[in-house]
Amino acid sequence: MRLSQFPLSTTKETPADAQVVSHQLMLRAGYIRQLGSGLYSWLPIGLRTLTKIAAIVREEMNRAGALEMLMPSVQPAELWQESGRWDQMGAEMLRFRDRHQNDFCLGPTHEEVICHHFRQDFRSYRQLPVNFYQIQTKFRDERRPRFGVMRSREFLMKDAYSFHMTAEDLNREYQNMRDAYVRIFTRLGAEFRPVKADSGNIGGALSEEFHILAGSGEDLLAVAQGGTYAANVEAAETKPSGAARATAAQSLEKVSTPGQKTCEQVSKFLNVPLTGKVKLLVVKGEDGGLVGIALRGDHQLNEIKAAKHPLVASPLTMADPADVLKVFGCEVGYLGPVGCPIPVIADFAAAEIADFVCGANDNDHHLRGVNWGRDCAEPATADLRMIAEGDPSPDGIGTIKFYRGIEGGHIFQLGTKYTKAMSVSVLDAAGQAVTPEMGCYGIGVTRLAAAVIEQSHDERGIIWPDAIAPFRVIICPIGSDKSAAVKDAAEGLHADLLAAGIDVVLDDRGNRPGSMFADAELIGVPHRIVIGDKGLATQQFEYKHRRADKAEMIAATTAAVLEKLAAV
Amino acid sequence: MRLSQFPLSTTKETPADAQVVSHQLMLRAGYIRQLGSGLYSWLPIGLRTLTKIAAIVREEMNRAGALEMLMPSVQPAELWQESGRWDQMGAEMLRFRDRHQNDFCLGPTHEEVICHHFRQDFRSYRQLPVNFYQIQTKFRDERRPRFGVMRSREFLMKDAYSFHMTAEDLNREYQNMRDAYVRIFTRLGAEFRPVKADSGNIGGALSEEFHILAGSGEDLLAVAQGGTYAANVEAAETKPSGAARATAAQSLEKVSTPGQKTCEQVSKFLNVPLTGKVKLLVVKGEDGGLVGIALRGDHQLNEIKAAKHPLVASPLTMADPADVLKVFGCEVGYLGPVGCPIPVIADFAAAEIADFVCGANDNDHHLRGVNWGRDCAEPATADLRMIAEGDPSPDGIGTIKFYRGIEGGHIFQLGTKYTKAMSVSVLDAAGQAVTPEMGCYGIGVTRLAAAVIEQSHDERGIIWPDAIAPFRVIICPIGSDKSAAVKDAAEGLHADLLAAGIDVVLDDRGNRPGSMFADAELIGVPHRIVIGDKGLATQQFEYKHRRADKAEMIAATTAAVLEKLAAV
């Protein structure tokens, strides 16, 4: 390719409305252009990267034995009514009527559609297992689309759906897909981490997310140092320490703590560590009443885990302070488990401490020297808190450290949630109808491009891994309008690299070196070859990797260039 | 690929609701499945063909220098309001509101979007010409979706848009695209014809359609035998014959023709040929009044050409019979140019005849021996009729014959219609703002698959050209469960052909020969190799091309098979 035939639309100015680096760089480098809120067009250079990501995904899905198909974006309401999700999905699912006043949605996902097709053609256990995937445009009407293509409304997604006779076979395919995802993310050339995840409203039992690690990531990941455990903090378990609770040493004492409401304030006021404080949060219960959740003063509530507790209403809803005042007779900030008028469940860590401080259920007062079982009932315990840095890994191996990540993929064991709702069944070997087990496996193809940029860039622009760079090599001839030797060498190298199957671009626009180099760095081409009369005088090209601080001289031969490319 | 790993969903029954052969065969062969009215999913085997068509289109567009990009399906109303098409487009354009109550449409085409992006990044003549294309999902809310994917609502389309400083440069690129289209349609392996076309509501001056020839095609094409002229009959011109009109030989005579209203009835009743009759059609005029259109008795009105006449309202609207009665004092069926109360325009052929028969503008009466200029004014003449089989070609070379075709592509010279409406301008070499000329070039990727089947099938199923067959070769081993020799030979050939880069599939399902062959023929694999113990005993495979009546024996070697493939 030649830049004279492949227009770049690069700019030096950082767009004012782009908040994150990937959005800024994708606009500046001319990868994308906005059409409307959360709607982006991919210009030719951007589409090259998007296509390369999609090709890697396709190759590895095919290698894993999944079958590519293509389902429509527009989906009839009837299918979503059948699964029950027509009413469950919020405003994120865009609904409309066609000219005949029939209801449709613009597909945010395709579980219903694949179940519909599966039940048309699959009748026997002999036809299973099967795994269908597509790389297709999805639409989600985000309330606040942001960060460019990172959270856009229309985007390219790879979604796969597998069907199985048994949970064991689903688990086998889930591992097969997990392996394929590891290959995909490895081939992208980005640093990534598969982590245990919450299944959210997709449903199902087991799920993992694949995250591109980046300081700007929206998700916090708990990763065991010296171990293999990794989970989204949302989903990371915590366990009882196993150590016996210390014997009560202090007697119960009510102390005046005027205006001291937060754990931090009380801890400082009474000179006790945060780890010696128990806080009581009040949430709505499954039965419509209130439930108290006891946490250690230094711990944070994990709303997702709490909402799964049988006593707690889902989704988690904090109690109205007015209701708390009515029931407790005091303000939030002075609550505690002693003489508590509502059921209390305690996080494992909160239940392990003795002689603790907590609210006295009386304004401007706390209790100290409190002990479970002596001053109040032994609480029901559960895993209710956010894991914290420095915690032991839940599997006992290593210590938790936090990373930030951008979710690029998500795999789920759905079980029979959708197959049951959509009345899917196949006959087993004995002729009995069986509801197949189902898995689903997504990759945000569009988002991956932005995520890799978040991980890999510098102040001059994008730094692409070779596999998904729009061009692997850029040739920058200096003064080719004046020097036939430079022009010939540049054209020759360009032709040689193309013949070798290398994705190379020749900057034949006749720009000055500074402008050429700035464009090459902004668009993120990993390998740059500069050809000038000075180097050619000693039979040399200048080579620089996008990450390197300095250029180096190499022999002015195609073989020397290929050697550099192979070295990465 | 192995059929044990690639489930087919073939059926023997012809689906009751599929009216055309391609729809029936695509359902029976398991290429597509319906999701809703005009909404189809492509099963894996179907997607293989769709992907191959798209790949040919992409390769030739790239070779022609066009740049691939990707625009969103969802488009903001503002752009369509700017071009004026938000109100012009009918119910075929699906409109909806997002969660914030903003108006959008599901893109039926992308002229507005590309103009929007072009004006963001293109400022100078130095950046032109440029041609952007995408292969992307379109949605058109057809009133009556039918014929499967031939006229569906959601479909894959290649749309390209080029921008130019001058009309000459637009014409150059139009020819470049025309050449690319000829290469694309040639590579598909189907019989096709580029024909002159009407530009319809896309607008612009010059356009051509690319048709797949098929007896079931919805379009009628006028093609010169012994010449190169070809046009959609909608757009085919007719010209004056050039011969002088015969001298008037008969005197004007009013004759009674009770109940004889049609040309055929009058012709028979008065024993004059249809070519000696002039009929007068009454349509609404541009000024709100009525206009008479005189046609020779054997000719048909071309509504598209008539609507373009300056005196005629567009779109063409036939006059209300009650209005005709009021103005003429007689019924439709007895109208004629003599003493006609409204302006008359005559088709060239109708103006050329002498001593003709026409209505007398009096119920149950006609005139005979009528002559233009003597009995009524010489009419204004124009090209108003449908071309007919046997007519001389409009370019003077050859004679017109009709074919039926299915439109698979359409190229347009749009001129400045959209660039003007969208306020697109670039600076020329003199620093003056210029409105660029624009071309657009579409291919219905989805429809092409169906169109090729309409052209190429038999009673047993689809007959694919090699280039777009889901598999080029199918290997059918007979009794491989019992014969290790058969199994080994089949596996060996499969591996060899894969290694040679041939798209081969091995039917390793263990089915009986009849069932294997029926599937292979239904899905349309062009080359079939049967391997059995009997043939192997004399070192032979059986080879059959899908079009051949009989199988033949060839040497049981990969080389012999490759030779057969190369022979096509």
Short mmCIF file of N, CA and C in Angstrom, two decimals, chain A residues 5-7 9 33-36 39-44 47 50 67-76 79 91-92 94-100 104 106 113 116-117 120-122 130 132 136-137 139 141-143 153-154, chain B residues 5-7 9 33-36 39-44 47 50 67-76 79 91-92 94-100 104 106 113 116-117 120-122 130 132 136-137 139 141-143 153-154:
data_model
loop_
_atom_site.label_atom_id
_atom_site.label_comp_id
_atom_site.label_asym_id
_atom_site.label_seq_id
_atom_site.Cartn_x
_atom_site.Cartn_y
_atom_site.Cartn_z
N GLN A 5 -2.13 6.66 -2.06
CA GLN A 5 -3.40 6.03 -2.46
C GLN A 5 -4.28 5.68 -1.27
N PHE A 6 -3.79 5.98 -0.07
CA PHE A 6 -4.50 5.56 1.14
C PHE A 6 -4.54 6.77 2.07
N PRO A 7 -5.52 7.67 1.86
CA PRO A 7 -5.51 8.93 2.60
C PRO A 7 -5.59 8.74 4.12
N SER A 9 -6.17 10.69 7.79
CA SER A 9 -6.79 11.91 8.30
C SER A 9 -6.31 12.13 9.72
N ARG A 33 -14.53 8.05 13.12
CA ARG A 33 -15.19 9.34 13.12
C ARG A 33 -16.58 9.14 13.72
N GLN A 34 -17.00 10.14 14.50
CA GLN A 34 -18.31 10.03 15.13
C GLN A 34 -19.42 10.38 14.15
N LEU A 35 -20.51 9.61 14.20
CA LEU A 35 -21.68 9.92 13.38
C LEU A 35 -22.80 10.47 14.25
N GLY A 36 -22.86 10.00 15.48
CA GLY A 36 -23.88 10.44 16.43
C GLY A 36 -23.46 9.90 17.78
N LEU A 39 -22.23 6.33 18.07
CA LEU A 39 -22.21 5.78 16.70
C LEU A 39 -20.93 6.23 16.01
N TYR A 40 -20.13 5.28 15.56
CA TYR A 40 -18.85 5.60 14.94
C TYR A 40 -18.67 4.87 13.62
N SER A 41 -18.12 5.60 12.65
CA SER A 41 -17.66 4.97 11.42
C SER A 41 -16.19 4.65 11.57
N TRP A 42 -15.79 3.55 10.94
CA TRP A 42 -14.38 3.15 10.92
C TRP A 42 -13.80 3.58 9.58
N LEU A 43 -12.84 4.50 9.61
CA LEU A 43 -12.17 4.90 8.38
C LEU A 43 -11.25 3.75 7.94
N PRO A 44 -10.77 3.81 6.69
CA PRO A 44 -10.01 2.65 6.16
C PRO A 44 -8.88 2.15 7.07
N LEU A 47 -10.42 0.31 9.98
CA LEU A 47 -11.04 -0.96 9.60
C LEU A 47 -9.99 -2.05 9.40
N LEU A 50 -9.50 -3.42 12.82
CA LEU A 50 -10.71 -4.13 13.23
C LEU A 50 -10.82 -5.47 12.50
N LEU A 67 -18.86 -23.28 14.44
CA LEU A 67 -19.34 -23.10 13.07
C LEU A 67 -19.87 -21.68 12.92
N GLU A 68 -19.32 -20.96 11.93
CA GLU A 68 -19.77 -19.57 11.75
C GLU A 68 -21.10 -19.53 11.00
N MET A 69 -21.99 -18.70 11.47
CA MET A 69 -23.25 -18.45 10.78
C MET A 69 -23.53 -16.94 10.89
N LEU A 70 -24.68 -16.50 10.45
CA LEU A 70 -24.98 -15.06 10.50
C LEU A 70 -26.47 -14.87 10.75
N MET A 71 -26.78 -14.23 11.87
CA MET A 71 -28.18 -14.00 12.23
C MET A 71 -28.53 -12.53 12.02
N PRO A 72 -29.81 -12.23 11.82
CA PRO A 72 -30.18 -10.83 11.58
C PRO A 72 -29.99 -9.96 12.82
N SER A 73 -29.81 -8.65 12.60
CA SER A 73 -29.76 -7.69 13.70
C SER A 73 -31.17 -7.43 14.22
N VAL A 74 -32.13 -7.40 13.29
CA VAL A 74 -33.51 -7.09 13.66
C VAL A 74 -34.19 -8.39 14.10
N GLN A 75 -34.75 -8.38 15.31
CA GLN A 75 -35.33 -9.60 15.88
C GLN A 75 -36.80 -9.37 16.26
N PRO A 76 -37.66 -10.34 15.95
CA PRO A 76 -39.08 -10.20 16.30
C PRO A 76 -39.30 -10.26 17.82
N LEU A 79 -40.02 -13.73 20.03
CA LEU A 79 -39.00 -14.60 20.62
C LEU A 79 -38.61 -14.12 22.01
N ALA A 91 -34.22 -0.18 29.03
CA ALA A 91 -34.22 0.74 27.88
C ALA A 91 -32.98 0.54 27.02
N GLU A 92 -32.01 -0.28 27.51
CA GLU A 92 -30.81 -0.54 26.72
C GLU A 92 -31.15 -1.31 25.44
N LEU A 94 -33.11 -1.55 22.24
CA LEU A 94 -33.86 -0.64 21.40
C LEU A 94 -35.02 -1.38 20.73
N ARG A 95 -36.22 -0.91 20.94
CA ARG A 95 -37.43 -1.53 20.38
C ARG A 95 -38.05 -0.61 19.35
N PHE A 96 -38.70 -1.17 18.34
CA PHE A 96 -39.40 -0.34 17.36
C PHE A 96 -40.47 -1.17 16.69
N ARG A 97 -41.31 -0.48 15.93
CA ARG A 97 -42.34 -1.17 15.15
C ARG A 97 -42.04 -1.01 13.67
N ASP A 98 -42.34 -2.05 12.89
CA ASP A 98 -42.14 -1.94 11.45
C ASP A 98 -43.38 -1.31 10.82
N ARG A 99 -43.41 -1.23 9.50
CA ARG A 99 -44.50 -0.53 8.82
C ARG A 99 -45.85 -1.20 9.05
N HIS A 100 -45.82 -2.48 9.45
CA HIS A 100 -47.08 -3.18 9.72
C HIS A 100 -47.41 -3.19 11.21
N PHE A 104 -40.38 -5.17 17.12
CA PHE A 104 -39.06 -5.75 16.91
C PHE A 104 -38.07 -5.11 17.86
N LEU A 106 -33.62 -4.25 18.08
CA LEU A 106 -32.32 -4.30 17.43
C LEU A 106 -31.45 -5.13 18.38
N VAL A 113 -32.65 -16.07 19.41
CA VAL A 113 -32.63 -16.41 17.98
C VAL A 113 -31.98 -17.77 17.77
N HIS A 116 -34.24 -20.53 18.74
CA HIS A 116 -35.30 -20.68 17.73
C HIS A 116 -34.80 -21.53 16.56
N HIS A 117 -33.60 -21.22 16.07
CA HIS A 117 -33.08 -22.00 14.94
C HIS A 117 -32.70 -23.41 15.36
N GLN A 120 -35.55 -25.75 15.36
CA GLN A 120 -36.06 -26.09 14.04
C GLN A 120 -35.34 -27.29 13.45
N ASP A 121 -34.04 -27.40 13.69
CA ASP A 121 -33.23 -28.38 12.95
C ASP A 121 -32.61 -29.49 13.79
N PHE A 122 -32.63 -29.34 15.11
CA PHE A 122 -31.94 -30.33 15.93
C PHE A 122 -32.94 -31.13 16.75
N VAL A 130 -22.89 -29.00 19.51
CA VAL A 130 -22.68 -28.09 18.39
C VAL A 130 -22.45 -26.70 18.97
N PHE A 132 -22.32 -22.73 17.53
CA PHE A 132 -22.46 -21.77 16.44
C PHE A 132 -21.93 -20.41 16.89
N GLN A 136 -20.84 -10.08 14.23
CA GLN A 136 -22.01 -9.37 13.74
C GLN A 136 -22.22 -8.09 14.52
N THR A 137 -22.95 -7.18 13.92
CA THR A 137 -23.20 -5.87 14.53
C THR A 137 -24.28 -5.97 15.60
N PHE A 139 -26.44 -3.80 18.80
CA PHE A 139 -26.84 -2.45 19.21
C PHE A 139 -27.33 -2.48 20.64
N ASP A 141 -28.60 0.40 23.44
CA ASP A 141 -28.92 1.83 23.59
C ASP A 141 -28.46 2.32 24.96
N GLU A 142 -27.13 2.43 25.12
CA GLU A 142 -26.54 2.88 26.38
C GLU A 142 -27.13 4.23 26.77
N ARG A 143 -27.38 4.39 28.07
CA ARG A 143 -27.88 5.68 28.53
C ARG A 143 -26.85 6.79 28.26
N ARG A 153 -22.80 2.48 21.05
CA ARG A 153 -24.11 1.83 20.97
C ARG A 153 -24.12 0.74 19.90
N GLU A 154 -23.50 1.03 18.75
CA GLU A 154 -23.42 0.01 17.70
C GLU A 154 -21.99 -0.49 17.66
N GLN B 5 -18.51 -33.06 11.29
CA GLN B 5 -18.25 -31.89 12.13
C GLN B 5 -18.98 -30.66 11.61
N PHE B 6 -19.71 -30.82 10.51
CA PHE B 6 -20.33 -29.67 9.86
C PHE B 6 -21.77 -30.05 9.55
N PRO B 7 -22.67 -29.91 10.53
CA PRO B 7 -24.02 -30.44 10.37
C PRO B 7 -24.77 -29.79 9.20
N SER B 9 -28.50 -29.37 7.32
CA SER B 9 -29.92 -29.48 7.67
C SER B 9 -30.72 -29.53 6.37
N ARG B 33 -32.48 -19.91 7.13
CA ARG B 33 -33.68 -20.18 7.92
C ARG B 33 -34.36 -18.85 8.19
N GLN B 34 -35.68 -18.87 8.14
CA GLN B 34 -36.42 -17.64 8.36
C GLN B 34 -36.51 -17.32 9.85
N LEU B 35 -36.37 -16.04 10.18
CA LEU B 35 -36.54 -15.60 11.57
C LEU B 35 -37.84 -14.82 11.71
N GLY B 36 -38.19 -14.10 10.66
CA GLY B 36 -39.42 -13.32 10.64
C GLY B 36 -39.63 -12.89 9.21
N LEU B 39 -36.69 -11.63 7.17
CA LEU B 39 -35.51 -11.73 8.04
C LEU B 39 -34.99 -13.17 7.99
N TYR B 40 -33.76 -13.35 7.58
CA TYR B 40 -33.19 -14.69 7.42
C TYR B 40 -31.85 -14.81 8.11
N SER B 41 -31.65 -15.95 8.76
CA SER B 41 -30.32 -16.30 9.25
C SER B 41 -29.64 -17.17 8.21
N TRP B 42 -28.34 -17.02 8.09
CA TRP B 42 -27.53 -17.85 7.20
C TRP B 42 -26.88 -18.93 8.03
N LEU B 43 -27.25 -20.18 7.77
CA LEU B 43 -26.62 -21.30 8.46
C LEU B 43 -25.19 -21.46 7.90
N PRO B 44 -24.35 -22.25 8.60
CA PRO B 44 -22.93 -22.29 8.22
C PRO B 44 -22.67 -22.56 6.73
N LEU B 47 -23.47 -19.42 4.80
CA LEU B 47 -22.53 -18.33 5.04
C LEU B 47 -21.23 -18.53 4.27
N LEU B 50 -21.97 -17.03 0.95
CA LEU B 50 -22.11 -15.57 1.10
C LEU B 50 -20.73 -14.93 1.30
N LEU B 67 -11.36 2.15 -1.21
CA LEU B 67 -10.89 1.97 0.16
C LEU B 67 -12.03 1.48 1.04
N GLU B 68 -11.83 0.34 1.70
CA GLU B 68 -12.91 -0.19 2.53
C GLU B 68 -12.99 0.54 3.86
N MET B 69 -14.18 0.87 4.27
CA MET B 69 -14.43 1.44 5.59
C MET B 69 -15.71 0.80 6.13
N LEU B 70 -16.19 1.26 7.27
CA LEU B 70 -17.40 0.65 7.84
C LEU B 70 -18.21 1.73 8.54
N MET B 71 -19.44 1.92 8.07
CA MET B 71 -20.31 2.95 8.66
C MET B 71 -21.40 2.27 9.47
N PRO B 72 -21.98 3.00 10.44
CA PRO B 72 -23.02 2.37 11.27
C PRO B 72 -24.31 2.12 10.48
N SER B 73 -25.09 1.13 10.96
CA SER B 73 -26.41 0.88 10.40
C SER B 73 -27.39 1.94 10.88
N VAL B 74 -27.23 2.34 12.12
CA VAL B 74 -28.14 3.31 12.72
C VAL B 74 -27.66 4.72 12.37
N GLN B 75 -28.55 5.51 11.77
CA GLN B 75 -28.16 6.84 11.28
C GLN B 75 -29.07 7.92 11.89
N PRO B 76 -28.47 9.03 12.29
CA PRO B 76 -29.28 10.11 12.90
C PRO B 76 -30.17 10.79 11.84
N LEU B 79 -29.07 14.05 9.48
CA LEU B 79 -28.39 13.99 8.18
C LEU B 79 -29.39 13.86 7.04
N ALA B 91 -42.24 4.58 3.56
CA ALA B 91 -42.28 3.67 4.71
C ALA B 91 -41.20 2.59 4.61
N GLU B 92 -40.53 2.51 3.45
CA GLU B 92 -39.48 1.52 3.30
C GLU B 92 -38.29 1.83 4.22
N LEU B 94 -37.00 2.44 7.68
CA LEU B 94 -37.47 2.20 9.03
C LEU B 94 -36.94 3.28 9.98
N ARG B 95 -37.83 3.95 10.65
CA ARG B 95 -37.46 5.04 11.56
C ARG B 95 -37.80 4.65 12.99
N PHE B 96 -37.04 5.15 13.93
CA PHE B 96 -37.36 4.88 15.34
C PHE B 96 -36.73 5.96 16.20
N ARG B 97 -37.11 5.94 17.46
CA ARG B 97 -36.53 6.88 18.43
C ARG B 97 -35.71 6.10 19.44
N ASP B 98 -34.61 6.69 19.86
CA ASP B 98 -33.81 6.03 20.89
C ASP B 98 -34.35 6.40 22.28
N ARG B 99 -33.68 5.95 23.33
CA ARG B 99 -34.20 6.15 24.68
C ARG B 99 -34.28 7.63 25.06
N HIS B 100 -33.55 8.47 24.35
CA HIS B 100 -33.62 9.90 24.64
C HIS B 100 -34.59 10.61 23.70
N PHE B 104 -33.95 8.39 14.57
CA PHE B 104 -32.93 7.67 13.81
C PHE B 104 -33.61 6.85 12.72
N LEU B 106 -32.80 3.09 10.30
CA LEU B 106 -31.94 1.95 10.05
C LEU B 106 -31.55 2.09 8.58
N VAL B 113 -24.39 9.73 5.05
CA VAL B 113 -23.32 9.46 6.02
C VAL B 113 -21.94 9.71 5.40
N HIS B 116 -21.24 13.33 5.07
CA HIS B 116 -20.93 13.89 6.39
C HIS B 116 -19.45 13.65 6.74
N HIS B 117 -18.98 12.42 6.54
CA HIS B 117 -17.58 12.13 6.86
C HIS B 117 -16.64 12.83 5.89
N GLN B 120 -15.90 16.33 6.75
CA GLN B 120 -15.08 16.50 7.95
C GLN B 120 -13.59 16.49 7.63
N ASP B 121 -13.19 15.66 6.68
CA ASP B 121 -11.75 15.40 6.47
C ASP B 121 -11.18 15.85 5.14
N PHE B 122 -12.04 16.19 4.17
CA PHE B 122 -11.52 16.51 2.84
C PHE B 122 -11.75 17.98 2.54
N VAL B 130 -11.36 10.10 -4.57
CA VAL B 130 -11.34 9.05 -3.56
C VAL B 130 -12.62 8.23 -3.68
N PHE B 132 -14.73 5.36 -1.44
CA PHE B 132 -14.88 4.57 -0.21
C PHE B 132 -15.96 3.51 -0.41
N GLN B 136 -21.78 -4.20 4.20
CA GLN B 136 -22.43 -3.90 5.47
C GLN B 136 -23.91 -4.25 5.40
N THR B 137 -24.51 -4.45 6.55
CA THR B 137 -25.92 -4.82 6.63
C THR B 137 -26.83 -3.63 6.39
N PHE B 139 -31.03 -2.30 5.85
CA PHE B 139 -32.40 -2.67 6.19
C PHE B 139 -33.35 -1.84 5.35
N ASP B 141 -37.55 -1.70 4.84
CA ASP B 141 -38.81 -2.26 5.35
C ASP B 141 -39.80 -2.45 4.18
N GLU B 142 -39.50 -3.46 3.35
CA GLU B 142 -40.34 -3.78 2.19
C GLU B 142 -41.78 -4.01 2.64
N ARG B 143 -42.72 -3.52 1.84
CA ARG B 143 -44.11 -3.76 2.17
C ARG B 143 -44.42 -5.26 2.15
N ARG B 153 -35.70 -7.99 4.01
CA ARG B 153 -35.63 -6.67 4.62
C ARG B 153 -34.21 -6.35 5.09
N GLU B 154 -33.57 -7.33 5.72
CA GLU B 154 -32.19 -7.13 6.16
C GLU B 154 -31.28 -7.90 5.22
#
